[in-house]
Amino acid sequence: MTSPVWHPFTQHALSGPPQLVRSGQGAWLETEKGRLLDAISSWWVITHGHRHPKIVEAIKTQADALDQVIFAGFTHPPAEDLARGLIEIAPKGLRHVFYSDSGSTSVEVALKMALGFWRNKNINRTRIIALEHAYHGDTVGTMSAGARGVFNAAYNPLLFDVVRLPFPHDRSCATLAMLDEAAKGAAALIVEPLILGAGGMLTYPAEILAKMKTLCERHGTLFIADEVMTGFGRTGTLFACEQAGITPDILCLAKGLSGGSLPLAATLCTAEIFDAHYSTDRSRTFFHSSSFTANPIACAAGVANLKIWREEQVGARIAALGRLQEERLGFFRTDARFENVRRMGTITAMELKVPDPGYLAGLGPELTAFFHDRGILLRPLGNTIYVMPPYCVTGAELDRIYAAIAQAAGKFA
Ligand SMILES: Cc1ncc(COP(=O)(O)O)c(C=O)c1O
């Protein structure tokens, strides 16, 4: 019988049946066809490796105590502990934690917090500013903030307009000059700090990030950092904002928050934003919820994740991974079949030079299948091949990944 399951971002008419995955351990997945080296951390979520024992243990223990409870009017120890822990490690000045369950919802919450803030202050600021090539999720609000293209063309009638800043390709003053104008009277700027993920692993310097924050401050515009992908070490620091020395007004976290083990997200904000909603007038309430807000088992996984960061010198591990990654890029930097070979912390990316790199050209799925056949889980974005492994990956495992990438050039470039 054909499966009734409809898979995400999958054209079922073109792709073969999905691979059945039976288990995962460290940087590896066990599939029906054999072992797969997880070079994209299972869509950028797994940080310490699959089934880290401390996270597995925390999940089991919590499942034995409390599985789920309504979070309006109730709370529980994992949610309280995780929120306190997050405030401790987040950029200084963030005071409140609002839970949700995916990266998209953490961003929806951020946008709603920003709009609610201005409305509750009786100030008419509703415009959102976002970057060219941005990706913030697949819900209506996050698609609106994200770049427009083939991914959301059908849903365009639902999307709201935003002011779009050019991507800062060249320490670009154009981006900053436009922001300086656009920020006047705007509600918020939302950015992916240091590296735009789904937009093509595009990197920009911390200095630009810092300047964008300064401009927002100058105009009183809220600054939203979407660290759904960058959070929890990907860029070489716990949070990307640290490299620019900034504290956003609102910070979105998901993916690595539970070490990637369970769906969990958090939107952190300043006291000012919380206080704008704090009132005896019920109409000023922050009107957002989802059934699984702060699910206790997911929060327990989050608490275990923070414990791992405290106890296991993850900082040193990601620094070492960055070095291992850098060493392997040397070959690709001198190979004319690749361009824009780059690294941001633990993430590397490069473009394979091909005649038709467009998303619909089908190169991405062909490359993906090529890598799967060689036991490597990579999922290029068109001709952009990136490697975002869990932090437990070894040098020898990275060698296998890059050997497969070099082979791909032989076939496709
Ligand atoms: C920067 C960024 N924001 C938001 C999202 C959406 O997260 P989710 O897929 O968990 O909804 C993603 C997902 O890749 C992302 O990279």
Tab-separated table of C-alpha atoms and ligand atoms in Angstrom:
chain	number	residue	atom	x	y	z
A	1	MET	CA	0.000	0.000	0.000
A	2	THR	CA	1.308	3.477	-0.744
A	3	SER	CA	1.853	5.575	2.337
A	4	PRO	CA	-0.751	8.212	3.252
A	5	VAL	CA	1.989	10.446	4.673
A	6	TRP	CA	2.518	13.818	2.952
A	7	HIS	CA	6.090	14.943	3.549
A	8	PRO	CA	7.347	18.528	4.011
A	9	PHE	CA	9.031	20.360	1.122
A	10	THR	CA	8.711	17.170	-0.926
A	11	GLN	CA	7.455	16.866	-4.499
A	12	HIS	CA	6.078	13.348	-4.263
A	13	ALA	CA	5.693	13.064	-8.046
A	14	LEU	CA	9.451	13.405	-8.479
A	15	SER	CA	11.035	11.958	-5.369
A	16	GLY	CA	11.231	8.296	-4.623
A	17	PRO	CA	9.798	6.770	-1.462
A	18	PRO	CA	11.257	8.249	1.733
A	19	GLN	CA	13.897	6.273	3.557
A	20	LEU	CA	12.742	4.495	6.660
A	21	VAL	CA	14.868	5.488	9.640
A	22	ARG	CA	15.005	3.030	12.516
A	23	SER	CA	17.321	4.698	14.991
A	24	GLY	CA	19.902	7.380	15.571
A	25	GLN	CA	23.062	7.620	17.610
A	26	GLY	CA	25.639	10.403	17.724
A	27	ALA	CA	26.178	11.691	14.192
A	28	TRP	CA	24.574	8.623	12.595
A	29	LEU	CA	21.136	7.456	11.505
A	30	GLU	CA	20.316	3.800	10.931
A	31	THR	CA	18.054	3.417	7.908
A	32	GLU	CA	16.558	0.425	6.142
A	33	LYS	CA	19.283	0.847	3.502
A	34	GLY	CA	22.184	1.176	5.908
A	35	ARG	CA	23.924	3.907	7.900
A	36	LEU	CA	23.645	7.605	7.070
A	37	LEU	CA	26.051	10.229	8.412
A	38	ASP	CA	23.875	13.144	9.499
A	39	ALA	CA	25.784	16.104	8.048
A	40	ILE	CA	22.866	18.542	8.467
A	41	SER	CA	21.924	17.675	12.047
A	42	SER	CA	18.500	16.433	10.882
A	43	TRP	CA	17.427	19.860	9.569
A	44	TRP	CA	19.742	21.871	11.804
A	45	VAL	CA	18.302	20.731	15.116
A	46	ILE	CA	20.539	18.029	16.610
A	47	THR	CA	23.383	19.799	18.392
A	48	HIS	CA	25.182	17.304	20.661
A	49	GLY	CA	24.361	14.228	18.576
A	50	HIS	CA	21.345	11.940	18.367
A	51	ARG	CA	20.149	10.505	21.683
A	52	HIS	CA	22.556	12.249	24.007
A	53	PRO	CA	22.255	10.143	27.198
A	54	LYS	CA	21.510	13.108	29.494
A	55	ILE	CA	18.673	14.261	27.256
A	56	VAL	CA	17.254	10.748	26.871
A	57	GLU	CA	17.361	10.291	30.631
A	58	ALA	CA	15.636	13.622	31.297
A	59	ILE	CA	12.875	12.762	28.816
A	60	LYS	CA	12.276	9.379	30.438
A	61	THR	CA	12.225	10.806	33.953
A	62	GLN	CA	9.853	13.621	33.038
A	63	ALA	CA	7.527	11.284	31.116
A	64	ASP	CA	7.174	9.303	34.322
A	65	ALA	CA	6.105	12.390	36.281
A	66	LEU	CA	4.031	14.724	34.090
A	67	ASP	CA	3.442	14.440	30.357
A	68	GLN	CA	1.418	17.548	29.568
A	69	VAL	CA	-0.574	20.217	31.336
A	70	ILE	CA	-2.404	23.367	30.280
A	71	PHE	CA	0.086	26.232	30.677
A	72	ALA	CA	-2.416	29.049	31.257
A	73	GLY	CA	-2.834	29.302	35.018
A	74	PHE	CA	-0.393	26.416	35.623
A	75	THR	CA	3.331	25.941	35.567
A	76	HIS	CA	5.805	23.143	36.284
A	77	PRO	CA	9.457	22.751	37.325
A	78	PRO	CA	10.987	22.082	33.880
A	79	ALA	CA	9.418	25.245	32.405
A	80	GLU	CA	10.552	27.348	35.373
A	81	ASP	CA	14.066	25.891	35.426
A	82	LEU	CA	14.525	26.242	31.694
A	83	ALA	CA	13.297	29.850	31.643
A	84	ARG	CA	15.670	30.808	34.468
A	85	GLY	CA	18.511	28.996	32.742
A	86	LEU	CA	17.818	30.741	29.446
A	87	ILE	CA	17.755	34.190	31.028
A	88	GLU	CA	21.108	33.385	32.629
A	89	ILE	CA	22.856	32.447	29.366
A	90	ALA	CA	21.076	34.746	26.899
A	91	PRO	CA	22.476	38.170	25.998
A	92	LYS	CA	22.120	40.364	29.089
A	93	GLY	CA	18.904	42.337	29.438
A	94	LEU	CA	16.350	39.746	28.356
A	95	ARG	CA	13.951	39.065	31.203
A	96	HIS	CA	10.964	37.006	30.065
A	97	VAL	CA	10.480	33.717	28.245
A	98	PHE	CA	7.411	32.801	26.190
A	99	TYR	CA	7.271	29.161	25.110
A	100	SER	CA	5.967	27.681	21.886
A	101	ASP	CA	6.785	24.646	19.801
A	102	SER	CA	8.598	25.454	16.561
A	103	GLY	CA	10.896	28.012	15.042
A	104	SER	CA	8.010	29.457	13.039
A	105	THR	CA	5.845	29.928	16.099
A	106	SER	CA	8.709	31.520	18.028
A	107	VAL	CA	8.939	34.103	15.251
A	108	GLU	CA	5.156	34.571	15.017
A	109	VAL	CA	5.217	35.218	18.759
A	110	ALA	CA	8.042	37.741	18.308
A	111	LEU	CA	6.140	39.645	15.606
A	112	LYS	CA	2.977	39.651	17.737
A	113	MET	CA	4.926	40.826	20.798
A	114	ALA	CA	6.326	43.721	18.755
A	115	LEU	CA	2.906	44.750	17.436
A	116	GLY	CA	1.294	44.291	20.859
A	117	PHE	CA	4.019	46.434	22.435
A	118	TRP	CA	3.273	49.424	20.213
A	119	ARG	CA	-0.492	49.030	20.376
A	120	ASN	CA	-0.457	48.859	24.149
A	121	LYS	CA	1.591	52.050	24.186
A	122	ASN	CA	-0.994	53.681	21.912
A	123	ILE	CA	1.680	54.361	19.317
A	124	ASN	CA	0.926	53.636	15.690
A	125	ARG	CA	3.966	51.658	14.574
A	126	THR	CA	3.117	48.553	12.580
A	127	ARG	CA	5.728	48.295	9.817
A	128	ILE	CA	8.083	45.301	9.880
A	129	ILE	CA	11.520	45.504	8.273
A	130	ALA	CA	13.294	42.364	7.086
A	131	LEU	CA	16.309	41.330	5.027
A	132	GLU	CA	16.457	40.245	1.418
A	133	HIS	CA	16.852	36.413	1.242
A	134	ALA	CA	15.458	36.037	4.767
A	135	TYR	CA	13.757	32.865	5.943
A	136	HIS	CA	11.790	32.883	9.176
A	137	GLY	CA	9.426	29.938	8.755
A	138	ASP	CA	6.382	28.732	6.857
A	139	THR	CA	3.452	30.169	8.758
A	140	VAL	CA	1.692	33.198	7.285
A	141	GLY	CA	3.462	35.825	9.398
A	142	THR	CA	6.879	34.258	9.008
A	143	MET	CA	6.442	33.807	5.258
A	144	SER	CA	5.559	37.512	5.112
A	145	ALA	CA	8.820	38.432	6.830
A	146	GLY	CA	10.726	35.966	4.653
A	147	ALA	CA	11.847	36.414	1.069
A	148	ARG	CA	9.185	35.954	-1.599
A	149	GLY	CA	9.671	33.291	-4.242
A	150	VAL	CA	8.540	29.950	-5.536
A	151	PHE	CA	8.123	28.651	-1.971
A	152	ASN	CA	5.343	31.056	-1.090
A	153	ALA	CA	4.010	32.405	-4.412
A	154	ALA	CA	0.698	30.542	-4.031
A	155	TYR	CA	0.109	32.026	-0.596
A	156	ASN	CA	0.997	35.576	-1.560
A	157	PRO	CA	-2.588	36.852	-1.136
A	158	LEU	CA	-2.310	35.997	2.564
A	159	LEU	CA	0.997	37.738	3.163
A	160	PHE	CA	1.517	41.235	4.553
A	161	ASP	CA	4.024	43.691	3.116
A	162	VAL	CA	7.304	44.385	4.839
A	163	VAL	CA	10.127	46.785	4.049
A	164	ARG	CA	12.883	44.725	2.483
A	165	LEU	CA	16.511	45.721	3.085
A	166	PRO	CA	19.168	44.622	0.587
A	167	PHE	CA	21.347	41.831	1.934
A	168	PRO	CA	24.651	43.346	3.187
A	169	HIS	CA	26.894	41.590	0.645
A	170	ASP	CA	29.804	43.992	0.885
A	171	ARG	CA	29.724	45.485	4.410
A	172	SER	CA	27.033	47.295	2.564
A	173	CYS	CA	26.265	50.834	3.448
A	174	ALA	CA	23.181	50.476	1.212
A	175	THR	CA	21.596	48.173	3.800
A	176	LEU	CA	22.362	50.539	6.643
A	177	ALA	CA	21.347	53.671	4.734
A	178	MET	CA	18.000	52.108	3.866
A	179	LEU	CA	17.489	50.914	7.429
A	180	ASP	CA	18.214	54.414	8.705
A	181	GLU	CA	15.256	55.646	6.644
A	182	ALA	CA	12.945	52.657	7.071
A	183	ALA	CA	13.367	52.392	10.827
A	184	LYS	CA	11.741	55.786	11.390
A	185	GLY	CA	8.323	54.935	12.778
A	186	ALA	CA	8.682	51.186	12.107
A	187	ALA	CA	7.577	48.562	14.631
A	188	ALA	CA	10.523	46.172	14.334
A	189	LEU	CA	13.432	44.892	12.329
A	190	ILE	CA	13.785	41.108	12.178
A	191	VAL	CA	17.093	39.502	11.182
A	192	GLU	CA	18.854	36.181	11.152
A	193	PRO	CA	22.098	37.209	12.866
A	194	LEU	CA	25.379	36.605	10.950
A	195	ILE	CA	24.085	33.914	8.591
A	196	LEU	CA	20.886	33.542	6.575
A	197	GLY	CA	20.079	29.841	6.526
A	198	ALA	CA	17.477	28.746	4.009
A	199	GLY	CA	18.240	31.854	1.933
A	200	GLY	CA	21.513	30.163	0.954
A	201	MET	CA	23.817	30.160	3.996
A	202	LEU	CA	24.717	33.783	3.270
A	203	THR	CA	27.049	35.314	5.824
A	204	TYR	CA	27.631	38.924	6.859
A	205	PRO	CA	29.944	40.469	9.437
A	206	ALA	CA	29.144	41.028	13.109
A	207	GLU	CA	29.986	44.688	12.578
A	208	ILE	CA	26.952	45.087	10.275
A	209	LEU	CA	24.741	43.314	12.795
A	210	ALA	CA	25.931	45.706	15.505
A	211	LYS	CA	25.294	48.713	13.271
A	212	MET	CA	21.768	47.526	12.449
A	213	LYS	CA	21.077	47.304	16.173
A	214	THR	CA	22.446	50.821	16.741
A	215	LEU	CA	20.215	52.222	14.003
A	216	CYS	CA	17.168	50.527	15.517
A	217	GLU	CA	18.040	52.029	18.892
A	218	ARG	CA	18.391	55.452	17.313
A	219	HIS	CA	14.868	55.250	15.911
A	220	GLY	CA	13.273	53.377	18.817
A	221	THR	CA	12.559	50.409	16.527
A	222	LEU	CA	12.440	46.968	18.141
A	223	PHE	CA	15.184	44.566	17.119
A	224	ILE	CA	14.180	40.913	16.716
A	225	ALA	CA	16.971	38.342	16.445
A	226	ASP	CA	15.781	35.117	14.873
A	227	GLU	CA	18.348	32.704	16.313
A	228	VAL	CA	16.247	29.652	15.512
A	229	MET	CA	19.107	28.269	13.422
A	230	THR	CA	22.092	30.178	14.816
A	231	GLY	CA	21.302	29.628	18.497
A	232	PHE	CA	23.073	27.037	20.614
A	233	GLY	CA	26.506	27.246	19.105
A	234	ARG	CA	26.146	27.008	15.342
A	235	THR	CA	28.056	30.232	14.628
A	236	GLY	CA	30.836	29.438	17.097
A	237	THR	CA	29.327	31.261	20.075
A	238	LEU	CA	26.310	30.198	22.096
A	239	PHE	CA	24.279	32.915	20.373
A	240	ALA	CA	25.286	34.773	17.199
A	241	CYS	CA	24.321	38.117	18.784
A	242	GLU	CA	27.241	37.715	21.209
A	243	GLN	CA	29.695	38.272	18.352
A	244	ALA	CA	28.215	41.711	17.756
A	245	GLY	CA	27.991	42.437	21.482
A	246	ILE	CA	24.281	43.164	21.212
A	247	THR	CA	21.139	42.268	23.118
A	248	PRO	CA	18.059	42.136	20.908
A	249	ASP	CA	14.708	43.312	22.255
A	250	ILE	CA	13.295	39.931	21.249
A	251	LEU	CA	15.192	36.686	20.725
A	252	CYS	CA	13.723	33.618	18.973
A	253	LEU	CA	15.040	30.169	19.854
A	254	ALA	CA	13.980	26.673	18.770
A	255	LYS	CA	15.842	23.817	17.004
A	256	GLY	CA	18.833	23.346	19.371
A	257	LEU	CA	16.875	24.426	22.456
A	258	SER	CA	16.073	20.827	23.340
A	259	GLY	CA	19.354	19.646	21.814
A	260	GLY	CA	17.133	18.943	18.826
A	261	SER	CA	15.358	16.081	20.555
A	262	LEU	CA	11.803	17.424	20.867
A	263	PRO	CA	9.773	20.281	19.384
A	264	LEU	CA	10.278	23.269	21.649
A	265	ALA	CA	10.701	26.986	21.089
A	266	ALA	CA	11.102	30.086	23.203
A	267	THR	CA	10.780	33.786	22.522
A	268	LEU	CA	12.722	35.887	25.017
A	269	CYS	CA	12.039	39.581	25.501
A	270	THR	CA	12.998	42.598	27.584
A	271	ALA	CA	11.084	43.813	30.635
A	272	GLU	CA	9.854	46.758	28.561
A	273	ILE	CA	7.975	44.494	26.188
A	274	PHE	CA	6.488	42.384	28.963
A	275	ASP	CA	5.565	45.507	30.937
A	276	ALA	CA	3.695	46.970	27.964
A	277	HIS	CA	1.380	43.946	28.208
A	278	TYR	CA	1.172	43.996	32.027
A	279	SER	CA	-2.068	45.695	32.939
A	280	THR	CA	-5.328	45.293	34.806
A	281	ASP	CA	-6.935	45.948	31.444
A	282	ARG	CA	-7.510	42.496	29.936
A	283	SER	CA	-7.428	43.829	26.398
A	284	ARG	CA	-3.664	44.356	26.826
A	285	THR	CA	-3.019	40.651	27.384
A	286	PHE	CA	-0.537	38.919	25.095
A	287	PHE	CA	-3.036	36.889	23.112
A	288	HIS	CA	-1.114	33.840	22.033
A	289	SER	CA	-1.169	30.195	23.008
A	290	SER	CA	-0.884	26.728	21.619
A	291	SER	CA	-2.061	23.497	23.202
A	292	PHE	CA	1.453	22.267	23.861
A	293	THR	CA	2.940	25.526	25.174
A	294	ALA	CA	5.865	24.550	27.438
A	295	ASN	CA	5.247	20.816	27.190
A	296	PRO	CA	6.931	19.420	30.329
A	297	ILE	CA	8.825	16.640	28.539
A	298	ALA	CA	10.188	19.032	25.920
A	299	CYS	CA	11.152	21.530	28.646
A	300	ALA	CA	12.918	18.758	30.573
A	301	ALA	CA	14.931	18.038	27.427
A	302	GLY	CA	15.722	21.763	27.294
A	303	VAL	CA	16.916	21.761	30.893
A	304	ALA	CA	19.146	18.760	30.125
A	305	ASN	CA	20.510	20.604	27.088
A	306	LEU	CA	21.533	23.587	29.227
A	307	LYS	CA	23.150	21.187	31.693
A	308	ILE	CA	25.205	19.701	28.860
A	309	TRP	CA	26.326	23.195	27.850
A	310	ARG	CA	27.380	23.851	31.465
A	311	GLU	CA	29.056	20.522	32.172
A	312	GLU	CA	30.580	19.331	28.920
A	313	GLN	CA	32.669	22.234	27.621
A	314	VAL	CA	30.545	22.506	24.515
A	315	GLY	CA	32.213	25.852	23.792
A	316	ALA	CA	35.576	24.120	23.354
A	317	ARG	CA	33.941	21.395	21.271
A	318	ILE	CA	32.398	23.829	18.799
A	319	ALA	CA	35.665	25.775	18.555
A	320	ALA	CA	37.445	22.513	17.675
A	321	LEU	CA	34.727	21.627	15.164
A	322	GLY	CA	35.164	25.039	13.548
A	323	ARG	CA	38.885	24.316	13.132
A	324	LEU	CA	38.240	20.830	11.722
A	325	GLN	CA	35.776	22.305	9.254
A	326	GLU	CA	38.200	25.065	8.236
A	327	GLU	CA	41.007	22.567	7.550
A	328	ARG	CA	38.784	20.707	5.120
A	329	LEU	CA	37.801	23.818	3.190
A	330	GLY	CA	41.359	24.392	1.917
A	331	PHE	CA	40.919	21.955	-0.969
A	332	PHE	CA	37.628	23.512	-2.060
A	333	ARG	CA	39.003	27.059	-1.910
A	334	THR	CA	41.500	26.180	-4.639
A	335	ASP	CA	39.117	24.079	-6.746
A	336	ALA	CA	37.652	26.142	-9.591
A	337	ARG	CA	34.481	24.035	-9.643
A	338	PHE	CA	33.406	25.687	-6.385
A	339	GLU	CA	32.931	29.294	-5.408
A	340	ASN	CA	32.164	31.339	-2.302
A	341	VAL	CA	33.677	28.722	-0.033
A	342	ARG	CA	32.869	29.988	3.446
A	343	ARG	CA	32.536	29.114	7.096
A	344	MET	CA	30.597	30.612	9.964
A	345	GLY	CA	31.528	28.855	13.187
A	346	THR	CA	30.548	25.198	12.823
A	347	ILE	CA	28.792	25.704	9.466
A	348	THR	CA	30.464	25.573	6.058
A	349	ALA	CA	28.957	26.314	2.657
A	350	MET	CA	30.018	26.617	-0.960
A	351	GLU	CA	28.397	26.920	-4.358
A	352	LEU	CA	28.973	24.226	-6.941
A	353	LYS	CA	29.422	25.947	-10.302
A	354	VAL	CA	26.780	24.536	-12.624
A	355	PRO	CA	25.036	25.924	-15.723
A	356	ASP	CA	21.565	26.071	-14.121
A	357	PRO	CA	21.642	26.444	-10.348
A	358	GLY	CA	17.959	27.483	-9.967
A	359	TYR	CA	15.838	25.795	-7.312
A	360	LEU	CA	13.404	24.364	-9.846
A	361	ALA	CA	16.218	23.017	-12.018
A	362	GLY	CA	16.290	19.979	-9.778
A	363	LEU	CA	19.993	19.968	-8.990
A	364	GLY	CA	19.331	20.045	-5.225
A	365	PRO	CA	17.337	16.771	-5.172
A	366	GLU	CA	19.851	15.143	-7.531
A	367	LEU	CA	22.734	16.107	-5.278
A	368	THR	CA	20.787	14.973	-2.226
A	369	ALA	CA	20.215	11.539	-3.794
A	370	PHE	CA	23.891	11.358	-4.821
A	371	PHE	CA	24.966	11.949	-1.220
A	372	HIS	CA	22.408	9.506	0.209
A	373	ASP	CA	23.798	6.820	-2.094
A	374	ARG	CA	27.170	7.427	-0.457
A	375	GLY	CA	25.797	7.196	3.067
A	376	ILE	CA	25.794	10.951	3.727
A	377	LEU	CA	22.765	13.013	4.709
A	378	LEU	CA	23.252	16.339	2.947
A	379	ARG	CA	20.431	18.412	1.472
A	380	PRO	CA	21.862	21.175	-0.710
A	381	LEU	CA	19.882	24.348	-1.294
A	382	GLY	CA	20.009	24.309	-5.103
A	383	ASN	CA	23.732	24.439	-5.905
A	384	THR	CA	24.661	25.579	-2.391
A	385	ILE	CA	26.185	22.664	-0.538
A	386	TYR	CA	26.474	23.211	3.193
A	387	VAL	CA	27.680	21.081	6.084
A	388	MET	CA	26.090	21.650	9.494
A	389	PRO	CA	26.925	18.550	11.538
A	390	PRO	CA	26.177	17.719	15.162
A	391	TYR	CA	29.028	18.784	17.433
A	392	CYS	CA	30.075	15.187	18.159
A	393	VAL	CA	31.149	14.596	14.544
A	394	THR	CA	34.790	13.468	14.189
A	395	GLY	CA	37.496	14.552	11.764
A	396	ALA	CA	37.310	11.175	10.029
A	397	GLU	CA	33.553	11.557	9.604
A	398	LEU	CA	34.028	15.043	8.165
A	399	ASP	CA	36.544	13.558	5.717
A	400	ARG	CA	33.827	11.227	4.418
A	401	ILE	CA	31.442	14.132	3.980
A	402	TYR	CA	33.928	16.280	2.073
A	403	ALA	CA	35.111	13.354	-0.043
A	404	ALA	CA	31.507	12.907	-1.182
A	405	ILE	CA	31.263	16.630	-1.975
A	406	ALA	CA	34.433	16.453	-4.063
A	407	GLN	CA	32.995	13.433	-5.922
A	408	ALA	CA	29.780	15.375	-6.558
A	409	ALA	CA	31.802	18.046	-8.340
A	410	GLY	CA	33.200	15.320	-10.602
A	411	LYS	CA	29.691	14.336	-11.628
A	412	PHE	CA	27.698	17.587	-11.650
A	413	ALA	CA	30.088	20.526	-12.213
B	1	LIG	C1	16.179	31.277	10.906
B	1	LIG	C2	14.986	30.390	10.949
B	1	LIG	N1	13.847	30.854	11.478
B	1	LIG	C3	12.751	30.082	11.574
B	1	LIG	C4	12.743	28.793	11.102
B	1	LIG	C5	11.500	27.963	11.201
B	1	LIG	O1	11.674	26.957	12.125
B	1	LIG	P1	10.697	25.683	12.137
B	1	LIG	O2	11.005	24.916	10.901
B	1	LIG	O3	11.045	24.967	13.389
B	1	LIG	O4	9.300	26.206	12.146
B	1	LIG	C6	13.905	28.268	10.543
B	1	LIG	C7	13.932	26.887	10.031
B	1	LIG	O5	14.827	26.443	9.375
B	1	LIG	C8	15.054	29.085	10.459
B	1	LIG	O6	16.193	28.647	9.911
